[in-house]
Coordinates of C-alpha atoms (C1' of nucleotides) in Angstrom, one line a residue:
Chain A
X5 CA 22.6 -4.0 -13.9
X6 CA 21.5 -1.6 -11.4
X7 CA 25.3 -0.6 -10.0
X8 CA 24.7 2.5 -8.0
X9 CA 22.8 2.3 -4.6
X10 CA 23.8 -0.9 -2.6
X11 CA 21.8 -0.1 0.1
X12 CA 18.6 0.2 -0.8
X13 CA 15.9 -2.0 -0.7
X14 CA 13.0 -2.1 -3.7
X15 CA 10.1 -1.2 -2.4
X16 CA 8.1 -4.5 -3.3
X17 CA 10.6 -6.3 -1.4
X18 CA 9.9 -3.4 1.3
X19 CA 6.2 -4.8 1.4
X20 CA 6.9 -8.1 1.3
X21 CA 9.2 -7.7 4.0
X22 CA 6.4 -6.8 6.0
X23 CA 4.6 -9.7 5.1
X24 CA 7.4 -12.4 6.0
X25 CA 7.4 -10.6 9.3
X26 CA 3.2 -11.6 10.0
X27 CA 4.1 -14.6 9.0
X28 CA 7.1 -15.3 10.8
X29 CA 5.3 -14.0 13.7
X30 CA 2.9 -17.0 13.1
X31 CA 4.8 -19.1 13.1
X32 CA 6.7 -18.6 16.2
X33 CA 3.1 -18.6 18.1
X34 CA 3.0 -22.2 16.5
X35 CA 6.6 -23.4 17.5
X36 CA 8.7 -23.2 14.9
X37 CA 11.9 -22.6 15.5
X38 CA 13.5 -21.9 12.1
X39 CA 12.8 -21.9 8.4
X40 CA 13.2 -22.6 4.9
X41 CA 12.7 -19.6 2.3
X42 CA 10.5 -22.4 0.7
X43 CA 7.9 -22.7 3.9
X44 CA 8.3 -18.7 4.3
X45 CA 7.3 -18.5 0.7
X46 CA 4.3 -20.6 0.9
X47 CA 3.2 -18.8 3.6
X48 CA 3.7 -15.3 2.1
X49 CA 2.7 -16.3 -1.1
X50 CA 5.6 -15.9 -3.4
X51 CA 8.7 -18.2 -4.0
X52 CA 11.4 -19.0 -2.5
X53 CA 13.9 -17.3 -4.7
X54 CA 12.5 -13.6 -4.1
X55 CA 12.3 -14.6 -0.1
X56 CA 15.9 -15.1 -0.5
X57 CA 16.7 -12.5 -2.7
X58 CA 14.7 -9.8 -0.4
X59 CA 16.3 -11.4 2.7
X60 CA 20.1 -10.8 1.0
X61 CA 19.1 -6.8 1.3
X62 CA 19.0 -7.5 4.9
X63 CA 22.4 -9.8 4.7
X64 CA 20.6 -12.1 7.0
X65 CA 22.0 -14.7 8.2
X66 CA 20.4 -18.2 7.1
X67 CA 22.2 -21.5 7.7
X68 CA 22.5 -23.8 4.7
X69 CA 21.1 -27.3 4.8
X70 CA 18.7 -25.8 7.8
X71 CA 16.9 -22.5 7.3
X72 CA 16.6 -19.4 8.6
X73 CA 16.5 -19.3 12.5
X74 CA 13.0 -17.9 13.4
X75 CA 13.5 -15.4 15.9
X76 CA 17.3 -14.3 14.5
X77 CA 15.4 -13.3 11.0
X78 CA 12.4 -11.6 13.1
X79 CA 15.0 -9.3 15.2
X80 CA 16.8 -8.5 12.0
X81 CA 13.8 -7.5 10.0
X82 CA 12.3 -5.6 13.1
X83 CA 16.2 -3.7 12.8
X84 CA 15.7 -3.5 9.4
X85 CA 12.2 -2.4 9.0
X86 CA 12.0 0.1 11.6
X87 CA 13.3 1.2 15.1
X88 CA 12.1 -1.1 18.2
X89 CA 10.8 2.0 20.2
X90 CA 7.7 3.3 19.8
X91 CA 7.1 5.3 17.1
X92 CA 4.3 8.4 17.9
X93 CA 1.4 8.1 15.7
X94 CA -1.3 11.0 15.3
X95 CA -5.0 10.4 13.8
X96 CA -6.6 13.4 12.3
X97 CA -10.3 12.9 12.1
X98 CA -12.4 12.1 15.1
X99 CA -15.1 10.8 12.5
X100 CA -16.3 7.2 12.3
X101 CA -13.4 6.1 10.3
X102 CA -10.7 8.0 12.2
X103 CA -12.8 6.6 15.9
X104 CA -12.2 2.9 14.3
X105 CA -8.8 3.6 13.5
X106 CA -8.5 4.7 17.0
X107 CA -9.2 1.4 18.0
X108 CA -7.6 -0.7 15.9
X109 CA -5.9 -3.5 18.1
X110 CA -2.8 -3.4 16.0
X111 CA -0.8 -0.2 17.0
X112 CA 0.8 -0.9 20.2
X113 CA 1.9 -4.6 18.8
X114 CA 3.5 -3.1 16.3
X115 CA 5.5 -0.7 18.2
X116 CA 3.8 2.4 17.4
X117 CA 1.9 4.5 19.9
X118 CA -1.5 6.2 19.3
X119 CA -0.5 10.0 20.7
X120 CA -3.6 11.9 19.7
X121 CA -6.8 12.3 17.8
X122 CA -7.3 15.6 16.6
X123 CA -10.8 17.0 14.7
X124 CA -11.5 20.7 13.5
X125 CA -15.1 19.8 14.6
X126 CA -15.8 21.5 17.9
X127 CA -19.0 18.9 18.2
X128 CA -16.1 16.3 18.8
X129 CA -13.4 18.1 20.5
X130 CA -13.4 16.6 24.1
X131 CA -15.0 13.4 23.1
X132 CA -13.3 10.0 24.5
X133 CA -12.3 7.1 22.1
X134 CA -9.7 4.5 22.5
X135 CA -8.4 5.9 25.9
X136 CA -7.8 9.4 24.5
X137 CA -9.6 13.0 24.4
X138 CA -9.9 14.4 20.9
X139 CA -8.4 17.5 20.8
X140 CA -8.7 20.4 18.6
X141 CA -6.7 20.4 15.2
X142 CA -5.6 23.7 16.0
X143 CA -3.1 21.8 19.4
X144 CA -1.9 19.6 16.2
X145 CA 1.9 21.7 15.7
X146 CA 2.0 22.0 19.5
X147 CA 1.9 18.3 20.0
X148 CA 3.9 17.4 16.9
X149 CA 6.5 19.5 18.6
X150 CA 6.0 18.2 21.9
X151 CA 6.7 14.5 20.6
X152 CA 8.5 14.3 17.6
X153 CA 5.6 12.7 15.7
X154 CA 6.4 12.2 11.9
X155 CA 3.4 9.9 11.0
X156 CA -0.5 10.7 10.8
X157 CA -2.9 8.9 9.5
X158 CA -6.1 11.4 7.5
X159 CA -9.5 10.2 8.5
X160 CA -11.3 12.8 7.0
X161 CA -13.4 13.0 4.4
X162 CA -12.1 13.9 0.5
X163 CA -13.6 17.2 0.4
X164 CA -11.0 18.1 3.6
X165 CA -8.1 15.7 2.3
X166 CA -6.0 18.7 1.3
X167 CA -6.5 21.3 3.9
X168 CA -5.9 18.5 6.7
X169 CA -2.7 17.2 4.7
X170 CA -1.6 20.9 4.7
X171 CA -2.0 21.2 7.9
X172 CA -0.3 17.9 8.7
X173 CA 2.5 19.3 6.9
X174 CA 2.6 22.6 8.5
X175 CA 2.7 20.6 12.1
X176 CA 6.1 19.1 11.1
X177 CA 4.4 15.2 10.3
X178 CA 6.5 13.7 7.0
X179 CA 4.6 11.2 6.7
X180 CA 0.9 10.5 5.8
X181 CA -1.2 8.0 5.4
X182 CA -4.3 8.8 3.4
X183 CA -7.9 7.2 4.4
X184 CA -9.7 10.1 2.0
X185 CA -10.8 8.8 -1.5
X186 CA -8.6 11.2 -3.2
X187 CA -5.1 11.9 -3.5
X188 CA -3.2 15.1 -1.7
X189 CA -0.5 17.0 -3.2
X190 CA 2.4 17.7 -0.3
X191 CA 6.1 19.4 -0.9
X192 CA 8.8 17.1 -1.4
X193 CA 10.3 15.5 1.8
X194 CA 6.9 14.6 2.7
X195 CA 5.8 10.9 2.5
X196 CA 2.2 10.0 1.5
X197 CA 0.9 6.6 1.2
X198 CA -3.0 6.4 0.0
X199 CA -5.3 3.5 1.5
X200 CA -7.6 3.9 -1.4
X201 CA -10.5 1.7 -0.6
X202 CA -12.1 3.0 -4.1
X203 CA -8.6 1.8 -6.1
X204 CA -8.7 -1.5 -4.0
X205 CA -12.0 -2.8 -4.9
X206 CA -11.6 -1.6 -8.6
X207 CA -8.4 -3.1 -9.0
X208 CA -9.9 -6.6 -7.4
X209 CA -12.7 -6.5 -9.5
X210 CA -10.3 -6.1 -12.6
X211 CA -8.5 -8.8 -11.6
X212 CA -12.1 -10.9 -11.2
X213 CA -13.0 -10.0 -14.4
X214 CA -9.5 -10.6 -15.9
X215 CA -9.9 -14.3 -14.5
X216 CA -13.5 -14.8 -15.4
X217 CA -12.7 -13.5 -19.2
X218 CA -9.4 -15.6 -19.2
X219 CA -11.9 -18.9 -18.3
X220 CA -14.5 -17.5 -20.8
X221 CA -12.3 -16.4 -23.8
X222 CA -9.3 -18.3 -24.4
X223 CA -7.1 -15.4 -26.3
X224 CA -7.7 -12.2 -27.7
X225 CA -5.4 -11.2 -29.9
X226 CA -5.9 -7.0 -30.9
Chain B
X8 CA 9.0 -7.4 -26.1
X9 CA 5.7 -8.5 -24.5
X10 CA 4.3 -10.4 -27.2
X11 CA 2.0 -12.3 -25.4
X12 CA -1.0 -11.1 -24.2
X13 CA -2.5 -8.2 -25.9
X14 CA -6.1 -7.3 -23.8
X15 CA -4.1 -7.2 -20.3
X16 CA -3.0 -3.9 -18.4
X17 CA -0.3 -4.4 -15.9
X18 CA -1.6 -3.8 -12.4
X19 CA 0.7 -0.5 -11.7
X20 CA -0.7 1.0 -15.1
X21 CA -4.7 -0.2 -13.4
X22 CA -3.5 1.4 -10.2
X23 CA -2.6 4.8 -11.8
X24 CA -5.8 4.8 -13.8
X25 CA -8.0 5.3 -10.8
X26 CA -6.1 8.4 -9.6
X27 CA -6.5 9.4 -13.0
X28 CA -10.1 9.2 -12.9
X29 CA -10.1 11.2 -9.3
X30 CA -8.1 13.6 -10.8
X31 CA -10.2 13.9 -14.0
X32 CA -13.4 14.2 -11.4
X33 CA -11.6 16.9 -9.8
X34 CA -10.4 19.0 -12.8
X35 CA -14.0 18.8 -14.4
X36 CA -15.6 20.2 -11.4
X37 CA -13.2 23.2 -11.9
X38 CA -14.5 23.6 -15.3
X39 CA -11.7 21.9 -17.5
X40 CA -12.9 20.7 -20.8
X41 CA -9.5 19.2 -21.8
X42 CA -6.2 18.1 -20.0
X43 CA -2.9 17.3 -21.7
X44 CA -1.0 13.9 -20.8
X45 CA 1.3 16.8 -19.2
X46 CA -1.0 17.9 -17.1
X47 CA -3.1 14.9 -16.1
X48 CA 0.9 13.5 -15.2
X49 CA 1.4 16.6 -13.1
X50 CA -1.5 16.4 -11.1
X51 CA -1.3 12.6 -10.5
X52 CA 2.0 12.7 -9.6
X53 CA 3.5 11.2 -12.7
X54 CA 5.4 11.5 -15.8
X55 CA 3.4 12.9 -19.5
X56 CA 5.0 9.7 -21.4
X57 CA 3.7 7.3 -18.7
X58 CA 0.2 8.8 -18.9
X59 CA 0.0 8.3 -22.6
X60 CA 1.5 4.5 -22.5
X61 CA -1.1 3.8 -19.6
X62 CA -4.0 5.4 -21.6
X63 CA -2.8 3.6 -24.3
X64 CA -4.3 0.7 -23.4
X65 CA -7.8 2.1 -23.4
X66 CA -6.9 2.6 -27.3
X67 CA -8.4 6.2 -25.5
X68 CA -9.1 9.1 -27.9
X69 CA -7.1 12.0 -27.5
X70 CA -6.5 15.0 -29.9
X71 CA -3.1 16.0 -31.0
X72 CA -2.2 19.6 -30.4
X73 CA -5.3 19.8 -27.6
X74 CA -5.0 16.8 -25.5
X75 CA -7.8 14.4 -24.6
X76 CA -11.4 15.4 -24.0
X77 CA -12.2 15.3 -20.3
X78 CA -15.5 13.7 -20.4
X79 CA -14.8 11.5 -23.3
X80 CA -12.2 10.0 -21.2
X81 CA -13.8 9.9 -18.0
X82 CA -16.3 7.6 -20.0
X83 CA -13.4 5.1 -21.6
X84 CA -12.0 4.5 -17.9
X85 CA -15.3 3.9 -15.9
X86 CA -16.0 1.6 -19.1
X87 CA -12.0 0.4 -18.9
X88 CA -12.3 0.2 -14.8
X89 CA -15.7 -1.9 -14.4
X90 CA -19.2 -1.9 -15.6
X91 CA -21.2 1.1 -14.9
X92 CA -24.0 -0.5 -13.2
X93 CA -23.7 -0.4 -9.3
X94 CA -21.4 -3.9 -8.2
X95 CA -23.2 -5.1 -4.8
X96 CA -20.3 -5.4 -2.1
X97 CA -20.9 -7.3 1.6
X98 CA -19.2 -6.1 4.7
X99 CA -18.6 -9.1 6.7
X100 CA -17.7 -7.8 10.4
X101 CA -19.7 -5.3 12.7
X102 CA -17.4 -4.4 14.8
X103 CA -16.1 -0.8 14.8
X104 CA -14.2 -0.4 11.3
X105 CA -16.7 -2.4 9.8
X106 CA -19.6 0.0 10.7
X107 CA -17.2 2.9 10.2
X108 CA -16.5 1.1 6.5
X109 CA -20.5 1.2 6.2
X110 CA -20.5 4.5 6.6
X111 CA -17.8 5.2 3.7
X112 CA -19.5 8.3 2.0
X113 CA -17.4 7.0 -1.4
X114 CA -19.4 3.6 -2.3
X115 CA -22.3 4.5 -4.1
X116 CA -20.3 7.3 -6.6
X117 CA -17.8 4.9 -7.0
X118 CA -20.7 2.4 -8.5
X119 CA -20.6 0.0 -5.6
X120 CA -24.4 -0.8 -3.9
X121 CA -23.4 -1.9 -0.2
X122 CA -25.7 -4.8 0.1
X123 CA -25.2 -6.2 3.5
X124 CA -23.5 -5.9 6.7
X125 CA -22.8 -9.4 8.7
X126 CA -21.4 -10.5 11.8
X127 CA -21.3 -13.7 13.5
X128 CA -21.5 -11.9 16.9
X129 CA -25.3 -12.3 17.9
X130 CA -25.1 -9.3 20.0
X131 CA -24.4 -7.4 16.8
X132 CA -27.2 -8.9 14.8
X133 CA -30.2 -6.8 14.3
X134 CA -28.8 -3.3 15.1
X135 CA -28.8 -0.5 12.4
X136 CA -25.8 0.7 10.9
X137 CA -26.3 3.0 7.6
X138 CA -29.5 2.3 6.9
X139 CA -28.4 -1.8 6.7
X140 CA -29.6 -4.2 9.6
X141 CA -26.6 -5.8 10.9
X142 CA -27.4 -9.7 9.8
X143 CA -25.8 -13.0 11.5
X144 CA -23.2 -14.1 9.0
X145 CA -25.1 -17.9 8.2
X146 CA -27.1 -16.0 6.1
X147 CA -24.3 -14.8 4.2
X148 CA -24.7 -17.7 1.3
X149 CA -28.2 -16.7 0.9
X150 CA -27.5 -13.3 0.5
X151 CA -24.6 -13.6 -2.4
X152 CA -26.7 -16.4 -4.4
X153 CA -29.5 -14.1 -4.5
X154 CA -27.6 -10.8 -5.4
X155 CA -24.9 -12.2 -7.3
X156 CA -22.0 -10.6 -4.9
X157 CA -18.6 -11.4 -5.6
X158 CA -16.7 -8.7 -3.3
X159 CA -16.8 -8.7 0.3
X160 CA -14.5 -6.5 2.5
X161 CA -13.3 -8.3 5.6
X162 CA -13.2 -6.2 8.8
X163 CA -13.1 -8.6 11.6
X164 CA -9.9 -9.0 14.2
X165 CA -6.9 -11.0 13.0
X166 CA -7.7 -14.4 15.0
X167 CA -10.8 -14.5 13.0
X168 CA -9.7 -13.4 9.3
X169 CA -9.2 -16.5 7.9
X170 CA -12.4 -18.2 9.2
X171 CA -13.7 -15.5 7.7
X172 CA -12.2 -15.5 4.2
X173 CA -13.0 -19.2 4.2
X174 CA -16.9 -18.4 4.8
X175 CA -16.6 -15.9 2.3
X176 CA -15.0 -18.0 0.0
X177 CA -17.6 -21.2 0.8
X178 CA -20.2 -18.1 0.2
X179 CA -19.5 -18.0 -3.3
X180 CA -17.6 -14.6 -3.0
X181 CA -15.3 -14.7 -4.9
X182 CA -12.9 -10.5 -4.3
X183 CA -12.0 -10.1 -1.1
X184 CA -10.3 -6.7 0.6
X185 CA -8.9 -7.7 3.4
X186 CA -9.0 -5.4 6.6
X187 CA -7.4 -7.6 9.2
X188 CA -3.9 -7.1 10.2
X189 CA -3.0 -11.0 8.4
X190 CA -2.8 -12.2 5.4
X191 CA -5.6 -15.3 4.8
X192 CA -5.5 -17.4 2.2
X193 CA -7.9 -18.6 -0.5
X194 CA -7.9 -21.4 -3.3
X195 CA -6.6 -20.3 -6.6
X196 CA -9.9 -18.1 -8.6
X197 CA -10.1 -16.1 -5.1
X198 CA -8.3 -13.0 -5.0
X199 CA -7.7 -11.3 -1.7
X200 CA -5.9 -7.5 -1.8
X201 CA -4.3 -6.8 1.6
X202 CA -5.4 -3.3 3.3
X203 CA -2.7 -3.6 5.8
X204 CA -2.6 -0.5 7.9
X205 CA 0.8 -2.0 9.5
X206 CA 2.6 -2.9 6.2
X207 CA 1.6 0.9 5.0
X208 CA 2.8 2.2 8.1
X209 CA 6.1 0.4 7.8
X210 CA 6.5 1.4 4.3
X211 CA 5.7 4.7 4.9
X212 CA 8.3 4.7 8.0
X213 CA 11.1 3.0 5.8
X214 CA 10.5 5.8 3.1
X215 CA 11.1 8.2 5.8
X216 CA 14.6 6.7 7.3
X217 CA 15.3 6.6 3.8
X218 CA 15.0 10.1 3.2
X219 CA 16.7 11.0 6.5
X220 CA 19.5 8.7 6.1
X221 CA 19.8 10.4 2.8
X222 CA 20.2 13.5 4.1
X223 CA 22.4 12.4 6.5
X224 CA 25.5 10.5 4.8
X225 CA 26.1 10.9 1.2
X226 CA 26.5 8.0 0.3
X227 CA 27.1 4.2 1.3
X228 CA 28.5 1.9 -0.9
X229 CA 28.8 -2.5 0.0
Chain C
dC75 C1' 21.0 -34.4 0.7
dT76 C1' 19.2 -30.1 2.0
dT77 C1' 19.0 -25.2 1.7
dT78 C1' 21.4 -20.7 1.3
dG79 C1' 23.2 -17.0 -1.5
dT80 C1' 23.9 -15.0 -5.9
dG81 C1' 25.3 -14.0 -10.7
dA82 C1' 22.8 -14.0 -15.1
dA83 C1' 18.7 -14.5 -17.9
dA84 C1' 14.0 -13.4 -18.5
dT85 C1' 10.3 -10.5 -17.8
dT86 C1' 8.0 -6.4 -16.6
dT87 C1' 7.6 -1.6 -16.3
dT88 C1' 9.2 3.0 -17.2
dT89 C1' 11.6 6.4 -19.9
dC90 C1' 13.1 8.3 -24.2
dA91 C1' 12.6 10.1 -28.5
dC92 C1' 10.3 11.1 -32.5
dA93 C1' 7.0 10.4 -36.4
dG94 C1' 2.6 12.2 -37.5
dC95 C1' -1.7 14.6 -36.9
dG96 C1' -4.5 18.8 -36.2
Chain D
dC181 C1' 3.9 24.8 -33.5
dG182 C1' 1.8 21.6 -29.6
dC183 C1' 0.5 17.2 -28.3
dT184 C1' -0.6 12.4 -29.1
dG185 C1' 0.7 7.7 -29.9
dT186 C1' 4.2 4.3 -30.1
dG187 C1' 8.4 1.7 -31.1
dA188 C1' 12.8 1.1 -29.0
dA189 C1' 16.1 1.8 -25.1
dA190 C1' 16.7 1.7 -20.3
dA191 C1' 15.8 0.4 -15.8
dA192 C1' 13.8 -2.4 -12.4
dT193 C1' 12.2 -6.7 -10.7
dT194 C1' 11.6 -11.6 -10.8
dT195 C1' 12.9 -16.1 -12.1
dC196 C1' 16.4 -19.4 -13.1
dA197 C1' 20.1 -22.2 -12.1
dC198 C1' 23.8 -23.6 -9.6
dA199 C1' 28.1 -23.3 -6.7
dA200 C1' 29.1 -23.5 -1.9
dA201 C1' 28.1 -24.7 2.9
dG202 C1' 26.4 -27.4 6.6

DNA sequence: CTTTGTGAAATTTTTCACAGCG
DNA sequence: CGCTGTGAAAAATTTCACAAAG
């Protein structure tokens, strides 16, 4: 019933779109040439009909009786997810979060490139991690400008969440994603995606109890 | 028209209720006594009718004409969110995130107890990382039967996640938050939530095109 | 015979609107 | 009055079911 936007894609299809592509990825290591929503369900963990459904937002191009072809769906999903070049990515935070962040083996193979690593501690400024000197969070808006960054991830910790996501903000970075254990407020326009560790581990222990009441209790009717 | 089950929250409505709580923490440190569903909305970033129907399910006590008292409510969601008493939590992986994830200032308010940090690397084993002793990771099923641990968070590369999950699973854990940049998977009772810095990133990325493609054409019917 | 692609149904989640309490 | 609490409407998302294609 929804008649209005035709191109837009829902964001949990967004996310799972990201999942099909790790395990397409996978698969390709392991030979496979092509395949069936079914096997790219399995994989993912959901069914077949959603993969297709979230593939038709991407009008892909599956052949019937055969499957997807591996490498066709991976270049249209790379299209559709994001740009092939490398996309500049800042760290704010020089702590031990933001240092392991720094070195997270992941960036480059996913076609983003670790510009900077910025701290408003002068103790840190200078220090070397991951290939780069942390720099001062004051050079932030200069190198923003320099690069056209957009994306920084906060490394800090809550009690500095806002001030660095201001800051971000004031640089020209749009979007944000949040290591800090508590949400920041930014003006519209501005993306912000929290990786809440504390909301993670509350909602899987929910769902653990969940399962251990279902097998306990059989209903509970209010 | 959800007649079914009557005790279960939907997992967006769980999600929300933790930045609830953050917010509430936040708003009683500035010396609130009360928040409307209006204002609690505003500063989480959603609607006044959504925070009622999520609180809702707490069968929460708020006042009409004032609103809901903070504390009182603070109390229903750490009750509604998990036991109060501190839930022990394993770290399996020493490598730099894990020991940066050791060092997570947020565990113990939260009412998690970090019991152990493991590693199947013996050149890891035996070093000190937040007041833990890094331990080798075949004494990870002696650890959880004697403490009773049923989250772990997984911080080790991708190539070694799923040998991972399936020694945290053959553990007897039983909630895994999962670090690496792949999804593993787990037999059915296991739940695994995916802290995928890519997938975020992409998301966040997408949300951004989005809003510049926005901007850009008006609009783009099939 | 297998698998895609897709309307339509079913389900879930959000928004609306308002009765009812303080 | 202001604000909660909650059915009912609306919207979004997932599942179903099947025609069409190779």
């Amino acid at each position: 019933m929804a008649e209005g936007k035709e191109g837009v894609i829902p964001e949990p299809t967004l996310a799972r779109l990201h999942r099909y592509q790790a395990v397409l990825r996978r698969l390709r290591r392991e030979g496979a040439l092509t395949v069936s929503s079914e096997r790219l369900g399995e994989e993912a963990g959901t069914e077949a009909a959603l993969v297709r459904k979230d593939l038709s937002y991407l009008r892909c191009t599956g052949q019937r009786g055969i499957g997807y072809d591996l490498d066709t769906l991976l270049a249209v999903l790379r299209e559709a997810l994001g740009p092939a070049e490398p996309r500049p990515l800042i760290i704010v935070g020089a702590g031990p979060l933001g240092v392991a962040l720094a070195g997270y083996a992941g960036f480059e193979l996913l076609g983003y490139r670790l510009l900077g690593l910025f701290d408003s501690n002068p103790a840190r400024v200078g220090h070397h991690v991951a290939g780069l000197v942390v720099r001062h969070a004051r050079e932030l808006p200069e190198t923003v400008a320099e690069t056209g960054a957009k994306l920084a991830i906060i490394a800090v910790p809550a009690a500095r969440a806002q001030e660095t996501a201001d800051l971000c903000v004031a640089a020209g970075l749009r979007g944000l994603l949040n290591f800090a254990p508590c949400p920041v407020k930014v003006p519209p326009g501005v993306v912000v995606r929290q990786m809440d560790l504390s909301e993670e581990l509350e909602i899987l222990n929910y769902q653990l109890t969940c399962a251990a009441h279902r097998a306990a209790n059989p209903a509970r009717g209010g």
